[in-house]
XYZ file of C-alpha atoms in Angstrom:
770
model
C -49.706 147.053 33.387
C -46.332 145.507 34.198
C -47.708 141.953 34.249
C -49.677 142.515 31.043
C -46.387 143.684 29.511
C -44.623 140.566 30.810
C -47.349 138.340 29.410
C -46.978 139.954 26.004
C -43.150 139.754 26.075
C -43.300 136.093 27.118
C -45.767 135.298 24.352
C -43.652 137.091 21.725
C -40.526 135.315 22.964
C -42.165 131.911 22.524
C -43.284 132.789 18.989
C -39.899 134.181 17.978
C -37.953 131.283 19.490
C -39.900 128.978 17.210
C -38.861 130.807 14.040
C -36.980 128.755 11.463
C -34.105 131.269 11.277
C -33.436 131.193 15.020
C -33.691 127.415 15.243
C -31.235 127.103 12.350
C -28.701 129.405 14.015
C -29.220 127.742 17.408
C -28.583 124.363 15.824
C -25.480 125.589 13.959
C -24.041 127.270 17.041
C -24.834 124.376 19.384
C -27.448 125.713 21.786
C -30.706 124.433 20.291
C -31.400 122.103 23.257
C -30.851 124.883 25.784
C -33.122 127.194 23.794
C -35.917 124.606 23.782
C -35.671 124.231 27.580
C -35.802 128.011 28.014
C -38.899 128.123 25.812
C -40.614 125.536 28.031
C -39.724 127.505 31.160
C -41.161 130.726 29.723
C -44.308 128.872 28.640
C -44.829 127.616 32.190
C -44.329 131.078 33.678
C -46.614 132.744 31.132
C -49.550 130.592 32.107
C -49.738 132.005 35.650
C -48.901 135.649 34.954
C -52.470 136.873 34.576
C -53.646 135.139 37.742
C -50.672 136.682 39.560
C -51.615 140.185 38.387
C -55.173 139.734 39.584
C -54.042 138.692 43.056
C -50.986 140.899 43.631
C -52.754 143.953 45.167
C -53.553 141.856 48.243
C -50.194 140.168 48.667
C -46.719 141.590 49.289
C -45.265 138.136 48.649
C -46.820 137.899 45.187
C -45.651 141.411 44.348
C -42.100 140.453 45.313
C -42.335 137.267 43.250
C -43.511 139.261 40.252
C -40.617 141.702 40.590
C -38.160 138.783 40.394
C -40.039 137.352 37.435
C -40.078 140.708 35.627
C -36.283 140.915 35.783
C -35.890 137.344 34.542
C -38.290 137.759 31.599
C -36.610 141.004 30.541
C -33.243 139.225 30.724
C -34.604 136.515 28.439
C -35.968 139.130 26.046
C -32.622 140.935 25.932
C -30.762 137.681 25.300
C -33.091 136.730 22.466
C -32.651 140.208 20.988
C -28.889 139.688 21.139
C -29.216 136.347 19.320
C -31.436 137.911 16.683
C -28.995 140.796 16.226
C -26.085 138.423 15.716
C -28.140 136.489 13.177
C -29.034 139.666 11.276
C -25.453 140.874 11.410
C -24.316 137.593 9.892
C -26.793 137.980 7.019
C -25.797 141.591 6.334
C -22.116 140.805 6.319
C -22.380 137.776 4.071
C -24.570 139.817 1.771
C -21.541 141.952 0.871
C -17.844 142.443 1.472
C -16.515 142.225 4.996
C -13.285 142.892 6.827
C -10.876 140.277 8.062
C -11.952 140.892 11.663
C -15.618 140.512 10.774
C -14.985 137.316 8.817
C -13.222 135.912 11.878
C -16.207 136.741 14.058
C -18.341 134.350 12.050
C -15.615 131.782 11.491
C -16.159 128.240 12.786
C -13.782 128.783 15.701
C -15.588 131.920 16.820
C -18.988 130.266 16.283
C -17.969 127.713 18.925
C -17.123 130.544 21.304
C -20.379 132.396 20.587
C -22.371 129.174 20.898
C -20.726 128.362 24.229
C -21.387 131.862 25.567
C -25.021 131.801 24.442
C -25.569 128.341 25.909
C -24.232 129.507 29.265
C -26.438 132.631 29.275
C -29.520 130.646 28.251
C -28.851 128.097 30.993
C -28.475 130.788 33.651
C -31.748 132.472 32.670
C -33.608 129.148 32.421
C -32.418 128.013 35.867
C -33.459 131.363 37.326
C -36.907 131.107 35.700
C -37.316 127.527 36.943
C -36.502 128.616 40.501
C -38.993 131.461 40.251
C -41.653 129.127 38.829
C -41.043 126.688 41.684
C -41.511 129.478 44.239
C -44.634 130.594 42.412
C -46.174 127.180 43.046
C -46.479 128.138 46.709
C -49.133 130.712 45.807
C -51.447 128.186 44.160
C -51.787 130.090 40.882
C -54.315 128.755 38.430
C -53.104 128.171 34.882
C -54.610 130.365 32.152
C -53.129 128.932 28.982
C -53.398 131.211 25.931
C -55.704 133.612 27.713
C -55.575 137.347 28.119
C -58.751 138.143 30.043
C -59.956 141.542 31.083
C -58.742 142.043 34.642
C -60.556 144.160 37.201
C -63.922 144.871 38.681
C -67.088 145.270 36.644
C -68.860 148.573 37.063
C -71.853 148.631 39.420
C -75.291 148.500 37.791
C -76.722 151.970 37.170
C -80.354 153.002 37.550
C -82.514 155.882 36.365
C -83.174 157.827 39.592
C -81.127 160.859 40.639
C -81.731 163.825 42.961
C -81.364 166.870 40.732
C -80.420 169.102 43.647
C -77.298 166.968 44.222
C -75.980 167.640 40.714
C -73.754 170.624 39.940
C -72.953 172.130 36.562
C -74.993 169.997 34.173
C -77.914 172.333 33.503
C -76.699 173.522 30.095
C -75.809 169.961 29.062
C -79.299 168.819 29.993
C -80.859 171.574 27.895
C -78.668 170.596 24.928
C -79.679 166.920 25.136
C -83.364 167.830 25.500
C -83.045 169.880 22.322
C -81.671 166.841 20.537
C -84.457 164.626 21.880
C -87.269 166.941 20.829
C -85.673 168.065 17.569
C -87.666 167.265 14.425
C -84.775 167.457 11.952
C -83.959 163.754 12.249
C -85.638 161.647 9.579
C -85.235 158.204 11.178
C -88.158 156.682 13.050
C -85.819 155.751 15.870
C -82.688 157.877 16.260
C -79.637 157.427 18.471
C -77.955 160.132 20.561
C -74.583 159.099 22.076
C -73.067 160.942 25.040
C -69.263 160.472 24.977
C -66.634 161.217 27.619
C -64.025 159.727 29.932
C -64.991 157.712 32.982
C -66.234 159.774 35.918
C -67.233 162.770 33.809
C -70.948 162.331 34.543
C -72.432 160.728 31.411
C -74.766 158.501 33.418
C -75.715 161.421 35.666
C -76.628 163.549 32.652
C -78.721 160.705 31.219
C -80.500 160.402 34.584
C -81.267 164.129 34.620
C -82.745 163.927 31.130
C -84.663 160.713 31.843
C -86.393 162.232 34.887
C -87.289 165.568 33.286
C -91.053 166.270 33.313
C -91.119 167.225 29.643
C -89.493 163.912 28.758
C -92.064 162.045 30.823
C -94.874 163.869 28.994
C -93.358 163.512 25.533
C -92.600 159.771 25.503
C -95.122 157.005 26.033
C -92.454 154.660 27.353
C -89.245 155.359 29.229
C -86.790 152.472 29.486
C -83.419 152.226 31.277
C -80.874 149.462 30.638
C -77.350 149.262 32.039
C -75.359 147.379 29.375
C -71.726 147.443 30.596
C -69.143 144.926 29.368
C -71.172 142.178 27.749
C -73.263 143.271 24.767
C -75.533 140.217 24.859
C -78.628 140.901 22.747
C -80.757 138.381 24.635
C -79.820 139.865 28.008
C -80.480 143.414 26.768
C -83.900 142.460 25.374
C -84.774 140.784 28.683
C -83.806 143.970 30.570
C -85.891 146.138 28.233
C -88.918 143.888 28.728
C -88.425 143.904 32.491
C -88.326 147.715 32.457
C -91.379 147.987 30.191
C -93.588 145.452 32.011
C -92.059 145.366 35.517
C -92.003 141.584 35.114
C -88.815 139.649 34.479
C -89.251 137.280 31.528
C -89.055 133.599 32.335
C -86.450 131.450 30.607
C -87.570 132.101 27.033
C -85.934 131.513 23.671
C -84.863 134.517 21.587
C -87.778 133.998 19.182
C -90.301 134.469 21.994
C -88.379 137.402 23.455
C -88.249 139.355 20.197
C -92.017 138.940 19.749
C -92.668 140.221 23.253
C -90.322 143.163 22.665
C -92.019 144.202 19.451
C -95.414 143.929 21.170
C -94.185 146.045 24.114
C -92.764 148.923 22.082
C -94.635 148.523 18.792
C -95.999 151.857 17.562
C -95.111 153.627 20.819
C -92.839 156.634 21.028
C -90.226 155.571 23.542
C -87.021 156.790 25.135
C -84.479 154.028 25.746
C -81.301 154.749 27.698
C -78.480 152.274 27.023
C -75.979 153.142 29.737
C -72.261 152.284 29.671
C -71.960 150.679 26.226
C -68.610 149.164 25.180
C -69.605 147.117 22.140
C -67.517 147.866 19.020
C -69.044 145.142 16.849
C -71.329 146.930 14.387
C -73.050 143.704 13.333
C -74.187 143.051 16.909
C -75.583 146.581 17.158
C -77.459 146.244 13.854
C -79.135 143.065 15.120
C -80.420 144.870 18.217
C -81.299 148.003 16.251
C -83.554 145.975 13.924
C -85.605 144.824 16.921
C -85.912 148.354 18.301
C -87.216 149.893 15.075
C -90.762 148.750 15.713
C -91.231 151.793 17.974
C -93.297 154.808 16.976
C -91.991 157.871 15.099
C -89.855 160.158 17.249
C -88.494 157.353 19.434
C -85.006 158.033 20.782
C -82.155 155.896 22.099
C -79.806 157.754 24.447
C -76.416 156.013 24.731
C -73.611 156.699 27.194
C -70.127 155.462 26.266
C -66.436 156.182 26.722
C -65.603 155.104 23.161
C -66.033 157.253 20.067
C -65.976 154.086 17.986
C -69.148 152.935 19.766
C -70.821 156.255 18.956
C -69.798 156.063 15.300
C -71.252 152.579 14.736
C -74.525 153.394 16.506
C -75.400 156.613 14.698
C -74.605 158.559 11.556
C -75.525 161.783 13.337
C -73.575 163.888 15.787
C -72.601 162.654 19.233
C -72.569 164.828 22.338
C -69.086 165.322 23.767
C -69.588 165.919 27.457
C -67.515 168.818 28.721
C -65.579 169.053 31.973
C -66.948 171.236 34.743
C -65.848 174.853 34.891
C -63.569 176.006 37.719
C -66.536 177.624 39.463
C -68.712 174.519 39.100
C -65.891 172.325 40.370
C -65.419 174.480 43.463
C -69.148 174.477 44.130
C -69.254 170.670 44.024
C -66.086 170.379 46.113
C -67.577 172.699 48.726
C -70.668 170.509 48.991
C -68.641 167.348 49.409
C -65.650 168.438 51.521
C -66.833 171.178 53.909
C -69.128 170.844 56.859
C -71.997 173.388 56.957
C -70.564 176.889 57.483
C -66.946 175.684 57.485
C -66.139 177.174 54.079
C -66.829 180.735 55.199
C -65.021 180.389 58.535
C -61.754 178.636 57.689
C -60.140 180.630 54.861
C -56.783 178.850 55.257
C -58.462 175.495 54.669
C -60.208 176.987 51.649
C -56.809 177.765 50.082
C -55.610 174.219 50.764
C -58.845 172.941 49.243
C -58.256 174.926 46.047
C -54.823 173.320 45.679
C -56.306 169.865 46.193
C -59.073 170.600 43.687
C -56.519 171.121 40.900
C -55.689 167.407 41.104
C -59.288 166.555 40.242
C -59.036 168.125 36.755
C -62.683 169.303 36.796
C -64.017 165.726 36.742
C -67.122 165.326 38.957
C -66.411 161.802 40.226
C -62.857 162.739 41.206
C -64.165 165.791 43.063
C -66.811 163.721 44.863
C -64.262 161.036 45.787
C -61.701 163.468 47.160
C -64.276 165.662 48.845
C -65.834 162.643 50.547
C -62.474 161.523 51.894
C -61.774 164.992 53.322
C -65.184 165.594 54.888
C -64.955 166.064 58.674
C -61.189 165.487 58.645
C -58.670 167.676 60.481
C -56.286 170.169 58.885
C -53.354 167.730 59.065
C -55.250 165.292 56.865
C -55.994 168.035 54.301
C -52.356 169.128 54.150
C -51.158 165.533 53.678
C -53.727 165.092 50.938
C -52.435 168.156 49.101
C -49.075 166.463 48.491
C -50.530 163.156 47.252
C -51.360 162.000 43.738
C -54.872 160.686 43.155
C -53.407 157.387 41.992
C -51.967 156.841 45.490
C -55.220 157.393 47.344
C -57.042 154.473 48.966
C -59.532 152.926 46.560
C -63.189 152.320 47.319
C -65.759 150.662 45.095
C -66.817 153.857 43.310
C -63.678 155.989 43.585
C -62.151 157.526 40.469
C -59.185 155.212 39.797
C -61.184 151.945 39.607
C -63.677 153.704 37.320
C -60.916 154.954 35.019
C -59.194 151.560 35.180
C -62.240 150.001 33.526
C -61.264 151.879 30.373
C -57.702 150.619 30.722
C -58.859 147.032 31.249
C -60.678 147.119 27.925
C -57.466 147.866 26.032
C -55.537 145.195 24.183
C -52.153 144.246 25.610
C -50.289 146.371 23.048
C -52.490 149.405 23.745
C -51.878 148.991 27.474
C -48.127 149.227 26.808
C -48.580 152.298 24.631
C -50.764 154.130 27.130
C -48.725 153.329 30.248
C -45.560 154.452 28.427
C -47.032 157.962 28.402
C -46.314 158.100 32.151
C -42.757 159.069 31.114
C -43.982 162.497 30.017
C -44.951 165.263 32.461
C -48.565 166.285 32.988
C -49.982 168.597 30.327
C -47.064 167.760 28.015
C -47.740 168.173 24.309
C -47.104 164.767 22.777
C -45.967 164.885 19.157
C -47.832 162.044 17.447
C -45.071 160.963 15.061
C -42.421 160.916 17.768
C -44.668 159.019 20.191
C -45.423 156.342 17.600
C -41.687 155.996 16.819
C -40.997 155.448 20.523
C -43.742 152.830 20.798
C -42.280 150.993 17.800
C -38.766 151.181 19.237
C -39.950 149.655 22.512
C -41.684 146.816 20.657
C -45.203 147.783 21.744
C -46.728 148.078 18.261
C -48.177 144.922 16.738
C -49.300 145.047 13.055
C -52.698 143.489 12.400
C -51.398 141.647 9.310
C -48.132 140.950 7.516
C -48.642 143.681 4.921
C -49.300 146.426 7.468
C -46.297 148.627 8.239
C -45.257 149.353 11.807
C -46.008 153.054 11.251
C -49.531 152.347 10.015
C -50.093 149.994 12.950
C -48.770 152.695 15.296
C -51.175 155.198 13.745
C -54.026 152.767 14.447
C -52.864 152.389 18.059
C -52.777 156.160 18.449
C -56.247 156.636 16.958
C -57.626 153.834 19.143
C -56.492 155.751 22.227
C -58.016 158.946 20.811
C -61.319 157.161 20.150
C -61.297 155.808 23.711
C -60.790 159.288 25.186
C -57.293 158.628 26.557
C -55.888 161.519 24.509
C -57.379 165.003 24.226
C -56.611 168.551 23.008
C -55.704 167.368 19.541
C -53.857 169.797 17.247
C -54.163 169.361 13.484
C -52.475 170.742 10.400
C -54.204 172.490 7.495
C -55.151 169.114 5.992
C -56.783 167.931 9.208
C -54.005 165.477 10.124
C -53.435 165.137 13.861
C -49.981 166.420 14.814
C -50.055 166.313 18.618
C -52.192 165.668 21.672
C -52.230 165.880 25.447
C -53.274 163.443 28.161
C -55.982 164.375 30.622
C -54.494 164.833 34.097
C -56.528 161.982 35.583
C -55.580 159.702 32.725
C -51.957 160.624 33.436
C -52.480 159.576 37.052
C -53.841 156.278 35.762
C -50.790 155.828 33.500
C -48.503 156.431 36.484
C -50.414 153.894 38.547
C -50.339 151.220 35.867
C -46.679 151.800 34.976
C -45.698 151.413 38.631
C -41.947 151.243 39.145
C -41.403 150.183 35.516
C -41.497 153.753 34.198
C -40.195 156.642 36.288
C -39.877 160.395 35.783
C -36.616 161.323 37.514
C -36.729 164.017 40.153
C -33.737 166.084 41.217
C -33.306 164.032 44.411
C -33.620 160.695 42.537
C -35.673 159.265 45.410
C -38.209 157.634 43.133
C -35.741 155.215 41.496
C -35.845 151.508 42.205
C -33.819 148.565 40.929
C -36.717 147.237 38.848
C -37.061 150.402 36.738
C -36.650 149.843 32.985
C -37.808 153.172 31.537
C -36.821 156.621 32.830
C -37.234 160.204 31.703
C -35.829 163.328 33.245
C -38.363 165.617 34.880
C -35.939 168.533 34.763
C -33.495 170.233 32.398
C -30.003 168.700 32.542
C -27.321 171.369 32.938
C -23.542 171.420 32.515
C -23.067 170.650 36.229
C -25.212 167.508 36.151
C -23.584 164.225 37.044
C -25.107 160.776 36.811
C -25.863 159.645 40.373
C -24.680 156.207 41.465
C -28.240 154.975 42.011
C -28.931 155.610 38.321
C -25.707 153.944 37.188
C -26.830 150.790 39.003
C -29.780 150.369 36.614
C -27.879 148.150 34.189
C -31.127 146.778 32.712
C -32.365 150.211 31.658
C -34.200 150.262 28.312
C -35.228 153.913 27.973
C -33.573 157.261 28.673
C -35.719 160.226 27.615
C -35.369 163.999 28.032
C -38.856 165.484 27.538
C -38.008 168.620 29.560
C -34.601 169.303 27.999
C -34.008 172.762 26.513
C -33.256 172.663 22.781
C -30.009 174.619 22.950
C -27.698 176.201 25.500
C -26.570 173.208 27.585
C -23.152 171.539 27.254
C -22.769 168.571 29.576
C -19.294 167.172 30.171
C -18.014 164.552 27.743
C -17.489 162.130 30.619
C -21.214 162.319 31.384
C -22.331 161.707 27.801
C -19.808 158.846 27.564
C -21.248 157.297 30.734
C -24.764 157.437 29.311
C -23.545 155.483 26.276
C -21.210 152.991 27.961
C -23.093 152.166 31.151
C -26.527 151.222 29.824
C -25.901 148.440 27.299
C -29.533 147.332 27.040
C -31.018 150.627 25.907
C -33.712 150.571 23.233
C -34.239 154.341 23.378
C -31.505 156.916 23.998
C -32.288 160.624 23.944
C -29.258 162.946 23.998
C -30.852 165.940 22.298
C -29.824 169.421 23.376
C -26.956 168.265 25.603
C -24.198 170.004 23.667
C -22.520 166.741 22.690
C -19.436 167.443 20.581
C -17.876 163.975 20.283
C -20.089 160.910 20.572
C -18.426 157.946 22.262
C -17.238 155.199 19.945
C -18.924 152.777 22.373
C -22.282 153.750 20.839
C -21.747 150.795 18.489
C -21.987 148.387 21.451
C -25.644 149.251 22.104
C -26.884 146.384 19.950
C -30.464 146.681 21.245
C -30.787 150.386 20.344
C -33.750 151.290 18.140
C -34.124 155.032 18.716
C -31.281 157.584 18.958
C -31.951 161.312 19.264
C -28.915 163.543 18.756
C -30.824 166.579 17.508
C -29.984 170.119 18.662
C -26.331 169.213 19.329
C -24.940 172.125 17.372
C -21.257 171.339 18.093
C -21.154 167.787 16.789
C -19.205 167.530 13.495
C -18.949 163.794 12.820
C -20.455 160.559 14.051
C -18.275 157.547 14.918
C -18.320 154.857 12.238
C -19.208 152.361 14.995
C -22.754 153.724 14.841
C -23.080 151.636 11.674
C -23.044 148.502 13.853
C -26.462 149.421 15.267
C -28.355 147.109 12.967
C -31.543 147.359 15.052
C -31.583 151.159 14.790
C -34.904 152.412 13.415
C -34.846 156.157 14.162
C -31.875 158.543 13.986
C -32.676 162.189 14.708
C -29.949 164.646 13.704
C -31.951 167.801 13.001
C -30.357 171.105 14.010
C -26.872 169.565 14.167
C -25.662 172.639 12.305
C -21.964 171.663 12.163
C -22.417 168.017 11.163
C -20.245 167.559 8.067
C -20.787 163.941 7.076
C -22.427 160.652 7.970
C -20.350 157.490 8.617
C -19.000 155.716 5.539
C -20.616 152.396 6.544
C -24.002 154.028 7.060
C -25.486 151.620 4.506
C -25.348 148.828 7.096
C -28.228 150.373 9.057
C -30.664 148.188 7.127
C -33.499 148.585 9.654
C -33.386 152.392 9.671
C -36.895 153.753 9.105
C -36.463 157.431 9.922
C -33.488 159.727 9.291
C -34.062 163.364 10.272
C -31.543 165.851 8.852
C -33.418 169.145 8.983
C -31.088 172.178 9.113
C -27.874 170.138 8.963
C -26.390 172.986 6.958
C -22.765 171.773 6.949
C -23.629 168.338 5.543
C -22.056 168.115 2.067
C -23.255 164.733 0.798
C -24.955 161.461 1.650
C -22.687 158.390 2.039
C -22.492 155.793 -0.702
C -24.899 152.878 -0.570
C -27.952 154.816 0.668
C -30.023 152.816 -1.794
C -29.592 149.757 0.455
C -31.650 151.391 3.227
C -34.928 150.212 1.731
C -36.746 150.294 5.096
C -36.498 154.123 5.140
C -39.888 155.791 5.349
C -38.843 159.267 6.452
C -35.879 161.077 4.897
C -36.486 164.803 4.973
C -33.248 165.742 3.184
C -31.129 164.082 0.491
C -27.893 165.843 -0.458
C -26.079 164.987 -3.669
C -22.469 166.188 -3.607
C -20.503 167.856 -6.370
C -19.544 165.569 -9.257
C -16.284 167.389 -10.035
C -13.939 164.897 -8.330
C -13.445 161.142 -8.047
C -14.245 161.266 -4.325
C -17.879 161.795 -5.281
C -18.084 158.591 -7.296
C -16.581 156.419 -4.544
C -17.817 157.921 -1.275
C -21.030 159.815 -2.045
C -24.549 158.669 -2.706
C -25.896 159.450 -6.142
C -29.293 160.697 -7.152
C -30.203 157.266 -8.498
C -29.859 155.834 -4.953
C -33.358 157.191 -4.388
C -34.724 154.701 -6.921
C -34.926 151.807 -4.456
C -36.307 153.866 -1.547
C -39.939 153.351 -2.468
C -41.296 153.523 1.093
C -40.408 157.220 1.497
C -43.297 159.385 2.660
C -44.004 162.918 3.837
C -41.673 165.782 2.919
C -38.434 165.419 0.936
C -35.887 168.104 0.135
C -33.294 167.269 -2.547
C -30.133 169.396 -2.632
C -28.133 169.118 -5.871
C -24.599 170.513 -5.909
C -22.219 171.068 -8.802
C -22.501 170.735 -12.600
C -25.422 168.566 -13.663
C -25.128 168.265 -17.420
C -23.957 164.639 -17.128
C -26.558 163.698 -14.575
C -29.811 164.004 -16.539
C -30.126 160.259 -17.091
C -29.298 159.670 -13.431
C -32.100 162.047 -12.428
C -34.609 159.909 -14.315
C -33.248 156.845 -12.544
C -34.238 158.408 -9.211
C -37.699 157.030 -10.001
C -39.620 159.644 -8.007
C -42.722 158.831 -10.008
C -43.079 155.682 -7.903
C -42.704 157.449 -4.560
C -46.448 157.359 -3.976
C -46.357 158.570 -0.368
C -44.293 161.742 -0.805
C -46.551 164.759 -0.302
C -44.112 167.678 -0.547
C -40.947 167.993 -2.630
C -38.396 170.813 -2.546
C -35.465 170.871 -4.991
C -32.491 173.148 -4.434
C -29.815 173.573 -7.141
C -26.308 174.680 -6.191
C -24.045 175.885 -9.030
C -26.476 174.512 -11.646
C -26.885 176.144 -15.049
C -30.428 177.207 -15.885
C -30.186 175.549 -19.276
C -30.222 172.114 -17.652
C -32.932 172.578 -15.077
C -35.955 171.823 -17.265
C -34.593 168.451 -18.362
C -33.509 167.709 -14.847
C -36.917 168.567 -13.391
C -38.530 166.325 -15.967
C -36.437 163.453 -14.644
C -37.311 164.323 -11.074
C -41.043 164.840 -11.667
C -42.864 162.897 -8.929
C -46.240 161.174 -9.086
C -49.364 163.149 -9.912
C -50.364 163.469 -6.249
C -47.265 165.549 -5.493
C -46.507 169.093 -6.490
C -42.920 170.351 -6.601
C -43.186 173.039 -3.966
C -40.070 175.058 -4.698
C -37.069 175.149 -7.014
C -34.218 177.324 -5.788
C -30.915 178.249 -7.462
C -27.805 179.212 -5.554
C -24.717 180.728 -7.165
C -21.440 178.904 -6.910
């Protein structure tokens, strides 16, 4: 995954460096020539990355070279992000009033200083990249310009034969499929039955069991087996069908001749065709093949095995068969067959207990059980005990072991989906992943790529999430009353795959910190941080860190020392994601404003925090700010309006918050704002420092739930309420309005002004006495 990530970062860097805005700034600040040279260096490196990834498993030297390259490309990405941030900051400042100090920053004298500094940094990175590229020439990499090929082995060809006595736990599944084959409730002449599941679950095995059943042999005039795999080539598939039907491989014929032979071979005959291991997601290609297959007799069936729900949906309008995992008992039965010598299971009870611990790693997946059991067969106790402490991802790989099989699914992902999936290695096994939060993290890390200019990052992230669901990477989906997915989990074996692909890039910290290395860019804590926790020196050395997450942190109860929270802010200047939730932070370091790369900041569940430093307003890349359950938070920074890229502001249960800061209407990128507080209008402070109800008028991207809290006397605010323009907030689905100190005589007029679009119902109107 790491090299696919590098390839994508390098490609994005080249595109962004060519933007008119960056070239204009580079020219004005005097480093355009250096930037062009850096672009050429990155282009050269990019062209060999994919070849390097393909060859690195067999070479320590190549792996070391790639580690050096990874650091250099990330340095270039961080520098470009810094340039972009300075450019954006310039635009924001000149778009309004600015202080004397800020005006100096962009003065001609300071531009010379900035330009000189940037030129020096660009030169250093370019020289480093050139040295790395020169060393890479020793490995004889082949250039792959503008390519992103699928990397990895192709699955072995399957065939129809299987010994039924070797199969455990698929009897009920076989009966269910036979019922679907012989069912008469399907009106189509030829119907399709997809079997869907993750790699290694036994889809092909189940199809083999069905194919070889005596009743199937009697019922169908023709039985045909075709292994499709990666390439959905209609001509090749037709040739395989003809070979299976006639036992003669067609000579080199044109498609016209082949389609005639196919229709002659199956015409009017009731057939069963198994299309094993289908990956094709192009519906038009399937419809072309389907048209040729419809010359069969009534009751013909096509049994498809696939890992992708999208494949199933384009091939049939009926139900697909979701293949279940084995039960615990079935898993143990299969493990016993594979791992124990005859009679050993009943004699060595201690080994049986070790075996049960090892079996848990296999997650009830037949191929994993067979792989592990085969490796343990006829091995001594020492080998079993060592195995118990290993992850499946670290086991030696053979041609048909579980990791290469699962990796086929990974290889079929786009580059952006590979990032998104491997990032999940930062969360513990069986962790419930909240969909909205996960998508926000992906966006913050730069993994989400919209399919067109008009598509929002959130909608693109939703597509990425659903793609991984359709491809069986996510499971155990939880939904709300409307059927919207709220969370998911990752199958244990898929988590092992994520760990393997993330490598040293993404690490879950352990208490002893032994798993850290200098090339780590993303970390999460695998334990709850307590008040006695100190940042170890080995962690402080990771000055290129991009992610600090706390998935295991308790919501409340911890209060780490201020020196520790300050270190987290001041030491890691390249962070994109910083999670400080539940740490008992009372005063956030003013240095937070120096984290110019920061996109995601979680300060939720810090019940002692009362104010945020105004320096937080310098975080112009910030997209997500989570402040929910900060019960004592009294106000937001006065310059909050400068956070022009903010997309999500969570303020749930910030009970002490009295108002929103002035200028909220400038935050037009906001898509989630769950609470908007309008302060009392009884003093002049309100008019100067507080947001007004009409600030909502320009926030037309708001979606989801919105609670509006209105404080004070509202007789003079009826016209302002209409200016809030809620009728154009098309994506709001739930609205709650709370009145504080309001007179009942005004509420009807006020509600009329606040009435949202017809798709939204005002859920509650509450009055509180002064």
